[in-house]
mmCIF file with all atom_site columns, C-alpha atoms in Angstrom:
data_model
loop_
_atom_site.group_PDB
_atom_site.id
_atom_site.type_symbol
_atom_site.label_atom_id
_atom_site.label_alt_id
_atom_site.label_comp_id
_atom_site.label_asym_id
_atom_site.label_entity_id
_atom_site.label_seq_id
_atom_site.pdbx_PDB_ins_code
_atom_site.Cartn_x
_atom_site.Cartn_y
_atom_site.Cartn_z
_atom_site.occupancy
_atom_site.B_iso_or_equiv
_atom_site.pdbx_formal_charge
_atom_site.auth_seq_id
_atom_site.auth_comp_id
_atom_site.auth_asym_id
_atom_site.auth_atom_id
_atom_site.pdbx_PDB_model_num
ATOM 1   C CA . MET A 1 1   ? 0.000   0.000  0.000   1.00 0.00 ? 1   MET A CA 1
ATOM 2   C CA . ILE A 1 2   ? 2.798   2.449  0.865   1.00 0.00 ? 2   ILE A CA 1
ATOM 3   C CA . GLU A 1 3   ? 4.569   1.625  -2.403  1.00 0.00 ? 3   GLU A CA 1
ATOM 4   C CA . GLU A 1 4   ? 1.387   2.400  -4.320  1.00 0.00 ? 4   GLU A CA 1
ATOM 5   C CA . LEU A 1 5   ? 0.916   5.690  -2.438  1.00 0.00 ? 5   LEU A CA 1
ATOM 6   C CA . LEU A 1 6   ? 4.518   6.693  -3.204  1.00 0.00 ? 6   LEU A CA 1
ATOM 7   C CA . LYS A 1 7   ? 3.998   5.827  -6.876  1.00 0.00 ? 7   LYS A CA 1
ATOM 8   C CA . TYR A 1 8   ? 0.897   8.055  -7.030  1.00 0.00 ? 8   TYR A CA 1
ATOM 9   C CA . ASP A 1 9   ? 2.844   10.758 -5.216  1.00 0.00 ? 9   ASP A CA 1
ATOM 10  C CA . THR A 1 10  ? 5.648   10.518 -7.793  1.00 0.00 ? 10  THR A CA 1
ATOM 11  C CA . ASP A 1 11  ? 3.173   10.586 -10.693 1.00 0.00 ? 11  ASP A CA 1
ATOM 12  C CA . LEU A 1 12  ? 1.425   13.651 -9.261  1.00 0.00 ? 12  LEU A CA 1
ATOM 13  C CA . PHE A 1 13  ? 4.808   15.285 -8.657  1.00 0.00 ? 13  PHE A CA 1
ATOM 14  C CA . LEU A 1 14  ? 5.817   14.753 -12.291 1.00 0.00 ? 14  LEU A CA 1
ATOM 15  C CA . PHE A 1 15  ? 2.496   16.112 -13.526 1.00 0.00 ? 15  PHE A CA 1
ATOM 16  C CA . LEU A 1 16  ? 2.653   19.265 -11.373 1.00 0.00 ? 16  LEU A CA 1
ATOM 17  C CA . ASN A 1 17  ? 6.386   19.792 -11.809 1.00 0.00 ? 17  ASN A CA 1
ATOM 18  C CA . THR A 1 18  ? 6.322   19.551 -15.593 1.00 0.00 ? 18  THR A CA 1
ATOM 19  C CA . LEU A 1 19  ? 3.465   22.069 -15.917 1.00 0.00 ? 19  LEU A CA 1
ATOM 20  C CA . GLY A 1 20  ? 6.108   24.767 -15.582 1.00 0.00 ? 20  GLY A CA 1
ATOM 21  C CA . ASN A 1 21  ? 8.116   26.558 -18.217 1.00 0.00 ? 21  ASN A CA 1
ATOM 22  C CA . GLU A 1 22  ? 11.143  28.836 -18.219 1.00 0.00 ? 22  GLU A CA 1
ATOM 23  C CA . SER A 1 23  ? 9.110   32.037 -18.352 1.00 0.00 ? 23  SER A CA 1
ATOM 24  C CA . TRP A 1 24  ? 7.674   31.246 -14.885 1.00 0.00 ? 24  TRP A CA 1
ATOM 25  C CA . ASP A 1 25  ? 10.826  29.852 -13.264 1.00 0.00 ? 25  ASP A CA 1
ATOM 26  C CA . GLU A 1 26  ? 12.035  33.131 -11.734 1.00 0.00 ? 26  GLU A CA 1
ATOM 27  C CA . PHE A 1 27  ? 8.578   33.912 -10.337 1.00 0.00 ? 27  PHE A CA 1
ATOM 28  C CA . TRP A 1 28  ? 8.464   30.570 -8.464  1.00 0.00 ? 28  TRP A CA 1
ATOM 29  C CA . ARG A 1 29  ? 12.046  31.018 -7.250  1.00 0.00 ? 29  ARG A CA 1
ATOM 30  C CA . ILE A 1 30  ? 10.996  34.341 -5.724  1.00 0.00 ? 30  ILE A CA 1
ATOM 31  C CA . VAL A 1 31  ? 7.837   32.846 -4.186  1.00 0.00 ? 31  VAL A CA 1
ATOM 32  C CA . THR A 1 32  ? 9.822   30.105 -2.468  1.00 0.00 ? 32  THR A CA 1
ATOM 33  C CA . GLU A 1 33  ? 12.615  32.383 -1.207  1.00 0.00 ? 33  GLU A CA 1
ATOM 34  C CA . LYS A 1 34  ? 12.239  32.923 2.545   1.00 0.00 ? 34  LYS A CA 1
ATOM 35  C CA . TRP A 1 35  ? 13.223  36.588 2.304   1.00 0.00 ? 35  TRP A CA 1
ATOM 36  C CA . SER A 1 36  ? 10.418  37.275 -0.186  1.00 0.00 ? 36  SER A CA 1
ATOM 37  C CA . SER A 1 37  ? 7.821   36.998 2.565   1.00 0.00 ? 37  SER A CA 1
ATOM 38  C CA . ILE A 1 38  ? 9.393   39.698 4.766   1.00 0.00 ? 38  ILE A CA 1
ATOM 39  C CA . PRO A 1 39  ? 7.133   42.498 3.411   1.00 0.00 ? 39  PRO A CA 1
ATOM 40  C CA . LEU A 1 40  ? 4.105   40.320 4.174   1.00 0.00 ? 40  LEU A CA 1
ATOM 41  C CA . TYR A 1 41  ? 5.385   39.642 7.698   1.00 0.00 ? 41  TYR A CA 1
ATOM 42  C CA . ILE A 1 42  ? 5.966   43.360 8.306   1.00 0.00 ? 42  ILE A CA 1
ATOM 43  C CA . PHE A 1 43  ? 2.444   44.152 7.110   1.00 0.00 ? 43  PHE A CA 1
ATOM 44  C CA . LEU A 1 44  ? 0.981   41.418 9.328   1.00 0.00 ? 44  LEU A CA 1
ATOM 45  C CA . LEU A 1 45  ? 2.994   42.684 12.285  1.00 0.00 ? 45  LEU A CA 1
ATOM 46  C CA . TYR A 1 46  ? 1.521   46.149 11.669  1.00 0.00 ? 46  TYR A CA 1
ATOM 47  C CA . LEU A 1 47  ? -2.012  44.674 11.682  1.00 0.00 ? 47  LEU A CA 1
ATOM 48  C CA . VAL A 1 48  ? -1.264  42.799 14.909  1.00 0.00 ? 48  VAL A CA 1
ATOM 49  C CA . PHE A 1 49  ? 0.094   45.993 16.493  1.00 0.00 ? 49  PHE A CA 1
ATOM 50  C CA . LYS A 1 50  ? -3.062  47.890 15.469  1.00 0.00 ? 50  LYS A CA 1
ATOM 51  C CA . LYS A 1 51  ? -5.197  45.220 17.110  1.00 0.00 ? 51  LYS A CA 1
ATOM 52  C CA . LEU A 1 52  ? -3.186  44.305 20.216  1.00 0.00 ? 52  LEU A CA 1
ATOM 53  C CA . GLY A 1 53  ? -0.815  47.172 20.963  1.00 0.00 ? 53  GLY A CA 1
ATOM 54  C CA . ALA A 1 54  ? 2.841   46.808 21.951  1.00 0.00 ? 54  ALA A CA 1
ATOM 55  C CA . LYS A 1 55  ? 2.447   44.218 24.725  1.00 0.00 ? 55  LYS A CA 1
ATOM 56  C CA . GLY A 1 56  ? 0.153   41.988 22.661  1.00 0.00 ? 56  GLY A CA 1
ATOM 57  C CA . THR A 1 57  ? 2.444   42.292 19.637  1.00 0.00 ? 57  THR A CA 1
ATOM 58  C CA . LEU A 1 58  ? 5.403   41.166 21.728  1.00 0.00 ? 58  LEU A CA 1
ATOM 59  C CA . ILE A 1 59  ? 3.444   38.079 22.817  1.00 0.00 ? 59  ILE A CA 1
ATOM 60  C CA . VAL A 1 60  ? 2.514   37.366 19.170  1.00 0.00 ? 60  VAL A CA 1
ATOM 61  C CA . MET A 1 61  ? 6.157   37.704 18.104  1.00 0.00 ? 61  MET A CA 1
ATOM 62  C CA . VAL A 1 62  ? 7.270   35.214 20.777  1.00 0.00 ? 62  VAL A CA 1
ATOM 63  C CA . CYS A 1 63  ? 4.485   32.836 19.733  1.00 0.00 ? 63  CYS A CA 1
ATOM 64  C CA . ALA A 1 64  ? 5.449   33.209 16.041  1.00 0.00 ? 64  ALA A CA 1
ATOM 65  C CA . ALA A 1 65  ? 9.070   32.379 16.900  1.00 0.00 ? 65  ALA A CA 1
ATOM 66  C CA . ILE A 1 66  ? 7.897   29.278 18.791  1.00 0.00 ? 66  ILE A CA 1
ATOM 67  C CA . LEU A 1 67  ? 5.734   28.317 15.797  1.00 0.00 ? 67  LEU A CA 1
ATOM 68  C CA . VAL A 1 68  ? 8.555   28.604 13.256  1.00 0.00 ? 68  VAL A CA 1
ATOM 69  C CA . LEU A 1 69  ? 10.968  26.766 15.547  1.00 0.00 ? 69  LEU A CA 1
ATOM 70  C CA . ALA A 1 70  ? 8.443   23.975 16.188  1.00 0.00 ? 70  ALA A CA 1
ATOM 71  C CA . THR A 1 71  ? 7.562   23.453 12.513  1.00 0.00 ? 71  THR A CA 1
ATOM 72  C CA . ASP A 1 72  ? 11.187  23.547 11.441  1.00 0.00 ? 72  ASP A CA 1
ATOM 73  C CA . GLN A 1 73  ? 12.377  21.112 14.093  1.00 0.00 ? 73  GLN A CA 1
ATOM 74  C CA . LEU A 1 74  ? 9.458   18.724 13.574  1.00 0.00 ? 74  LEU A CA 1
ATOM 75  C CA . ALA A 1 75  ? 10.177  18.713 9.816   1.00 0.00 ? 75  ALA A CA 1
ATOM 76  C CA . ASN A 1 76  ? 13.841  17.936 10.516  1.00 0.00 ? 76  ASN A CA 1
ATOM 77  C CA . LEU A 1 77  ? 12.865  15.150 12.908  1.00 0.00 ? 77  LEU A CA 1
ATOM 78  C CA . PHE A 1 78  ? 10.759  13.564 10.161  1.00 0.00 ? 78  PHE A CA 1
ATOM 79  C CA . LYS A 1 79  ? 13.342  14.172 7.414   1.00 0.00 ? 79  LYS A CA 1
ATOM 80  C CA . TYR A 1 80  ? 16.239  12.568 9.261   1.00 0.00 ? 80  TYR A CA 1
ATOM 81  C CA . ASN A 1 81  ? 14.229  9.628  10.573  1.00 0.00 ? 81  ASN A CA 1
ATOM 82  C CA . ILE A 1 82  ? 12.215  8.772  7.462   1.00 0.00 ? 82  ILE A CA 1
ATOM 83  C CA . MET A 1 83  ? 15.057  9.729  5.074   1.00 0.00 ? 83  MET A CA 1
ATOM 84  C CA . ARG A 1 84  ? 12.959  9.907  1.901   1.00 0.00 ? 84  ARG A CA 1
ATOM 85  C CA . PRO A 1 85  ? 15.168  11.439 -0.800  1.00 0.00 ? 85  PRO A CA 1
ATOM 86  C CA . ARG A 1 86  ? 13.955  14.610 -2.439  1.00 0.00 ? 86  ARG A CA 1
ATOM 87  C CA . PRO A 1 87  ? 12.843  14.158 -6.059  1.00 0.00 ? 87  PRO A CA 1
ATOM 88  C CA . CYS A 1 88  ? 15.901  16.094 -7.239  1.00 0.00 ? 88  CYS A CA 1
ATOM 89  C CA . ARG A 1 89  ? 18.035  13.306 -5.681  1.00 0.00 ? 89  ARG A CA 1
ATOM 90  C CA . VAL A 1 90  ? 16.242  10.401 -7.401  1.00 0.00 ? 90  VAL A CA 1
ATOM 91  C CA . GLU A 1 91  ? 18.197  9.299  -10.473 1.00 0.00 ? 91  GLU A CA 1
ATOM 92  C CA . SER A 1 92  ? 15.188  7.780  -12.254 1.00 0.00 ? 92  SER A CA 1
ATOM 93  C CA . LEU A 1 93  ? 13.462  11.190 -12.215 1.00 0.00 ? 93  LEU A CA 1
ATOM 94  C CA . GLN A 1 94  ? 16.387  13.248 -13.505 1.00 0.00 ? 94  GLN A CA 1
ATOM 95  C CA . GLY A 1 95  ? 15.513  12.902 -17.182 1.00 0.00 ? 95  GLY A CA 1
ATOM 96  C CA . VAL A 1 96  ? 11.792  13.559 -16.814 1.00 0.00 ? 96  VAL A CA 1
ATOM 97  C CA . MET A 1 97  ? 11.453  16.238 -14.131 1.00 0.00 ? 97  MET A CA 1
ATOM 98  C CA . ARG A 1 98  ? 12.241  19.938 -14.189 1.00 0.00 ? 98  ARG A CA 1
ATOM 99  C CA . PHE A 1 99  ? 14.813  20.971 -11.584 1.00 0.00 ? 99  PHE A CA 1
ATOM 100 C CA . VAL A 1 100 ? 14.616  24.729 -11.179 1.00 0.00 ? 100 VAL A CA 1
ATOM 101 C CA . ALA A 1 101 ? 15.939  25.247 -7.632  1.00 0.00 ? 101 ALA A CA 1
ATOM 102 C CA . ASP A 1 102 ? 19.418  26.532 -6.908  1.00 0.00 ? 102 ASP A CA 1
ATOM 103 C CA . GLY A 1 103 ? 20.182  23.581 -4.632  1.00 0.00 ? 103 GLY A CA 1
ATOM 104 C CA . CYS A 1 104 ? 18.803  20.285 -3.433  1.00 0.00 ? 104 CYS A CA 1
ATOM 105 C CA . GLY A 1 105 ? 18.897  19.024 0.141   1.00 0.00 ? 105 GLY A CA 1
ATOM 106 C CA . ARG A 1 106 ? 19.119  15.340 0.968   1.00 0.00 ? 106 ARG A CA 1
ATOM 107 C CA . PHE A 1 107 ? 15.751  14.452 2.478   1.00 0.00 ? 107 PHE A CA 1
ATOM 108 C CA . GLY A 1 108 ? 12.343  15.949 1.867   1.00 0.00 ? 108 GLY A CA 1
ATOM 109 C CA . TYR A 1 109 ? 9.592   14.353 3.948   1.00 0.00 ? 109 TYR A CA 1
ATOM 110 C CA . PHE A 1 110 ? 8.119   16.732 5.012   1.00 0.00 ? 110 PHE A CA 1
ATOM 111 C CA . SER A 1 111 ? 8.447   20.305 3.762   1.00 0.00 ? 111 SER A CA 1
ATOM 112 C CA . ALA A 1 112 ? 9.436   22.806 6.445   1.00 0.00 ? 112 ALA A CA 1
ATOM 113 C CA . HIS A 1 113 ? 8.519   25.656 4.052   1.00 0.00 ? 113 HIS A CA 1
ATOM 114 C CA . ALA A 1 114 ? 4.988   24.298 3.736   1.00 0.00 ? 114 ALA A CA 1
ATOM 115 C CA . ALA A 1 115 ? 4.708   23.677 7.484   1.00 0.00 ? 115 ALA A CA 1
ATOM 116 C CA . SER A 1 116 ? 5.911   27.089 8.614   1.00 0.00 ? 116 SER A CA 1
ATOM 117 C CA . SER A 1 117 ? 3.900   29.036 6.019   1.00 0.00 ? 117 SER A CA 1
ATOM 118 C CA . MET A 1 118 ? 0.699   27.139 6.872   1.00 0.00 ? 118 MET A CA 1
ATOM 119 C CA . GLY A 1 119 ? 1.409   27.573 10.575  1.00 0.00 ? 119 GLY A CA 1
ATOM 120 C CA . VAL A 1 120 ? 1.776   31.337 10.142  1.00 0.00 ? 120 VAL A CA 1
ATOM 121 C CA . ALA A 1 121 ? -1.334  31.467 7.918   1.00 0.00 ? 121 ALA A CA 1
ATOM 122 C CA . VAL A 1 122 ? -3.490  29.639 10.467  1.00 0.00 ? 122 VAL A CA 1
ATOM 123 C CA . PHE A 1 123 ? -2.070  31.447 13.502  1.00 0.00 ? 123 PHE A CA 1
ATOM 124 C CA . LEU A 1 124 ? -2.325  34.987 12.159  1.00 0.00 ? 124 LEU A CA 1
ATOM 125 C CA . GLY A 1 125 ? -5.471  34.273 10.148  1.00 0.00 ? 125 GLY A CA 1
ATOM 126 C CA . LEU A 1 126 ? -7.284  33.188 13.314  1.00 0.00 ? 126 LEU A CA 1
ATOM 127 C CA . LEU A 1 127 ? -5.808  36.045 15.304  1.00 0.00 ? 127 LEU A CA 1
ATOM 128 C CA . LEU A 1 128 ? -6.899  38.734 12.846  1.00 0.00 ? 128 LEU A CA 1
ATOM 129 C CA . LYS A 1 129 ? -10.070 37.209 11.363  1.00 0.00 ? 129 LYS A CA 1
ATOM 130 C CA . ASP A 1 130 ? -12.479 39.337 13.378  1.00 0.00 ? 130 ASP A CA 1
ATOM 131 C CA . LYS A 1 131 ? -11.013 42.609 12.016  1.00 0.00 ? 131 LYS A CA 1
ATOM 132 C CA . TYR A 1 132 ? -10.043 41.417 8.521   1.00 0.00 ? 132 TYR A CA 1
ATOM 133 C CA . LYS A 1 133 ? -12.476 38.706 7.412   1.00 0.00 ? 133 LYS A CA 1
ATOM 134 C CA . TYR A 1 134 ? -10.760 37.901 4.084   1.00 0.00 ? 134 TYR A CA 1
ATOM 135 C CA . LEU A 1 135 ? -7.238  37.817 5.497   1.00 0.00 ? 135 LEU A CA 1
ATOM 136 C CA . PRO A 1 136 ? -7.336  34.125 6.544   1.00 0.00 ? 136 PRO A CA 1
ATOM 137 C CA . PHE A 1 137 ? -8.207  33.128 2.966   1.00 0.00 ? 137 PHE A CA 1
ATOM 138 C CA . LEU A 1 138 ? -5.459  35.308 1.508   1.00 0.00 ? 138 LEU A CA 1
ATOM 139 C CA . LEU A 1 139 ? -2.935  33.805 3.928   1.00 0.00 ? 139 LEU A CA 1
ATOM 140 C CA . LEU A 1 140 ? -4.053  30.267 3.082   1.00 0.00 ? 140 LEU A CA 1
ATOM 141 C CA . PHE A 1 141 ? -3.706  31.097 -0.626  1.00 0.00 ? 141 PHE A CA 1
ATOM 142 C CA . TRP A 1 142 ? -0.175  32.441 0.028   1.00 0.00 ? 142 TRP A CA 1
ATOM 143 C CA . SER A 1 143 ? 0.714   29.250 1.913   1.00 0.00 ? 143 SER A CA 1
ATOM 144 C CA . VAL A 1 144 ? -0.606  26.997 -0.853  1.00 0.00 ? 144 VAL A CA 1
ATOM 145 C CA . MET A 1 145 ? 1.370   28.992 -3.440  1.00 0.00 ? 145 MET A CA 1
ATOM 146 C CA . LEU A 1 146 ? 4.514   28.615 -1.361  1.00 0.00 ? 146 LEU A CA 1
ATOM 147 C CA . GLY A 1 147 ? 3.859   24.879 -1.045  1.00 0.00 ? 147 GLY A CA 1
ATOM 148 C CA . TYR A 1 148 ? 3.347   24.505 -4.792  1.00 0.00 ? 148 TYR A CA 1
ATOM 149 C CA . SER A 1 149 ? 6.581   26.396 -5.416  1.00 0.00 ? 149 SER A CA 1
ATOM 150 C CA . ARG A 1 150 ? 8.456   23.556 -3.700  1.00 0.00 ? 150 ARG A CA 1
ATOM 151 C CA . ILE A 1 151 ? 6.985   21.061 -6.179  1.00 0.00 ? 151 ILE A CA 1
ATOM 152 C CA . TYR A 1 152 ? 7.533   23.385 -9.140  1.00 0.00 ? 152 TYR A CA 1
ATOM 153 C CA . LEU A 1 153 ? 11.211  23.792 -8.255  1.00 0.00 ? 153 LEU A CA 1
ATOM 154 C CA . GLY A 1 154 ? 11.668  20.022 -7.998  1.00 0.00 ? 154 GLY A CA 1
ATOM 155 C CA . VAL A 1 155 ? 12.634  19.796 -4.338  1.00 0.00 ? 155 VAL A CA 1
ATOM 156 C CA . HIS A 1 156 ? 9.485   18.233 -2.800  1.00 0.00 ? 156 HIS A CA 1
ATOM 157 C CA . TYR A 1 157 ? 6.817   15.708 -3.632  1.00 0.00 ? 157 TYR A CA 1
ATOM 158 C CA . PRO A 1 158 ? 3.142   16.671 -3.150  1.00 0.00 ? 158 PRO A CA 1
ATOM 159 C CA . LEU A 1 159 ? 2.933   14.389 -0.094  1.00 0.00 ? 159 LEU A CA 1
ATOM 160 C CA . ASP A 1 160 ? 5.841   16.307 1.481   1.00 0.00 ? 160 ASP A CA 1
ATOM 161 C CA . VAL A 1 161 ? 3.939   19.550 1.001   1.00 0.00 ? 161 VAL A CA 1
ATOM 162 C CA . ILE A 1 162 ? 0.536   18.244 2.120   1.00 0.00 ? 162 ILE A CA 1
ATOM 163 C CA . THR A 1 163 ? 2.033   16.674 5.249   1.00 0.00 ? 163 THR A CA 1
ATOM 164 C CA . GLY A 1 164 ? 3.910   19.890 6.018   1.00 0.00 ? 164 GLY A CA 1
ATOM 165 C CA . MET A 1 165 ? 0.714   21.902 5.649   1.00 0.00 ? 165 MET A CA 1
ATOM 166 C CA . PHE A 1 166 ? -1.156  19.471 7.893   1.00 0.00 ? 166 PHE A CA 1
ATOM 167 C CA . PHE A 1 167 ? 1.370   19.687 10.723  1.00 0.00 ? 167 PHE A CA 1
ATOM 168 C CA . GLY A 1 168 ? 1.850   23.413 10.204  1.00 0.00 ? 168 GLY A CA 1
ATOM 169 C CA . GLY A 1 169 ? -1.884  24.008 10.433  1.00 0.00 ? 169 GLY A CA 1
ATOM 170 C CA . TRP A 1 170 ? -2.143  22.077 13.694  1.00 0.00 ? 170 TRP A CA 1
ATOM 171 C CA . ILE A 1 171 ? 0.866   23.821 15.187  1.00 0.00 ? 171 ILE A CA 1
ATOM 172 C CA . GLY A 1 172 ? -0.499  27.197 14.041  1.00 0.00 ? 172 GLY A CA 1
ATOM 173 C CA . PHE A 1 173 ? -3.812  26.413 15.748  1.00 0.00 ? 173 PHE A CA 1
ATOM 174 C CA . GLY A 1 174 ? -2.022  25.328 18.933  1.00 0.00 ? 174 GLY A CA 1
ATOM 175 C CA . VAL A 1 175 ? 0.093   28.471 18.981  1.00 0.00 ? 175 VAL A CA 1
ATOM 176 C CA . TYR A 1 176 ? -3.052  30.568 18.438  1.00 0.00 ? 176 TYR A CA 1
ATOM 177 C CA . LYS A 1 177 ? -4.533  28.943 21.550  1.00 0.00 ? 177 LYS A CA 1
ATOM 178 C CA . LEU A 1 178 ? -1.269  29.588 23.430  1.00 0.00 ? 178 LEU A CA 1
ATOM 179 C CA . GLN A 1 179 ? -1.303  33.240 22.366  1.00 0.00 ? 179 GLN A CA 1
ATOM 180 C CA . THR A 1 180 ? -4.950  33.620 23.411  1.00 0.00 ? 180 THR A CA 1
ATOM 181 C CA . TRP A 1 181 ? -4.137  32.181 26.831  1.00 0.00 ? 181 TRP A CA 1
ATOM 182 C CA . ALA A 1 182 ? -1.051  34.424 27.186  1.00 0.00 ? 182 ALA A CA 1
ATOM 183 C CA . ASN A 1 183 ? -3.027  37.533 26.227  1.00 0.00 ? 183 ASN A CA 1
ATOM 184 C CA . GLN A 1 184 ? -5.681  36.714 28.818  1.00 0.00 ? 184 GLN A CA 1
ATOM 185 C CA . LYS A 1 185 ? -3.107  35.895 31.486  1.00 0.00 ? 185 LYS A CA 1
ATOM 186 C CA . TYR A 1 186 ? -1.053  39.035 30.964  1.00 0.00 ? 186 TYR A CA 1
ATOM 187 C CA . ASN A 1 187 ? -4.017  41.312 30.288  1.00 0.00 ? 187 ASN A CA 1
ATOM 188 C CA . ALA A 1 188 ? -2.827  42.462 26.890  1.00 0.00 ? 188 ALA A CA 1
ATOM 189 C CA . GLN A 1 189 ? -5.212  44.793 25.113  1.00 0.00 ? 189 GLN A CA 1
ATOM 190 C CA . ILE A 1 190 ? -7.542  42.818 22.841  1.00 0.00 ? 190 ILE A CA 1
#
């Protein structure tokens, strides 16, 4: 059963990966670059500050750091225990896939990019949903785009991305609950 699932995962990877063409390569490189999201994070931090003030924003920043650390370390725990090679490391795929990324790590299950972006999307989407009702959907769209960029570039299978989003979403929800508790405990302005 696992072999069949991995075969479907590889087939879906090849389908999604080969949809690309050179005219879009730079766009997806920018989407996947961690530094590209900094303007979004600054804007979100501004929205958090408007809603919660300085003390509440500090709590959110600590929670966001915990979220990113948790998703990153959980992804590494999976990667170095499951040791599934990234598609860009599989010789049988080299002639049929598009490899657009600048580099290729060793193991890919699961995607830390997908986990951390989904975690941030869920955490901040829930936090700000009452003031900005469309923001959660925009953040989820951003996270899905970032996840797809990993497939497009040839560094992750779809299952890597979906699993990362699953864990990221749960961690984002947990951190949202932690932040809510911390705001209540320390009487931050809500």
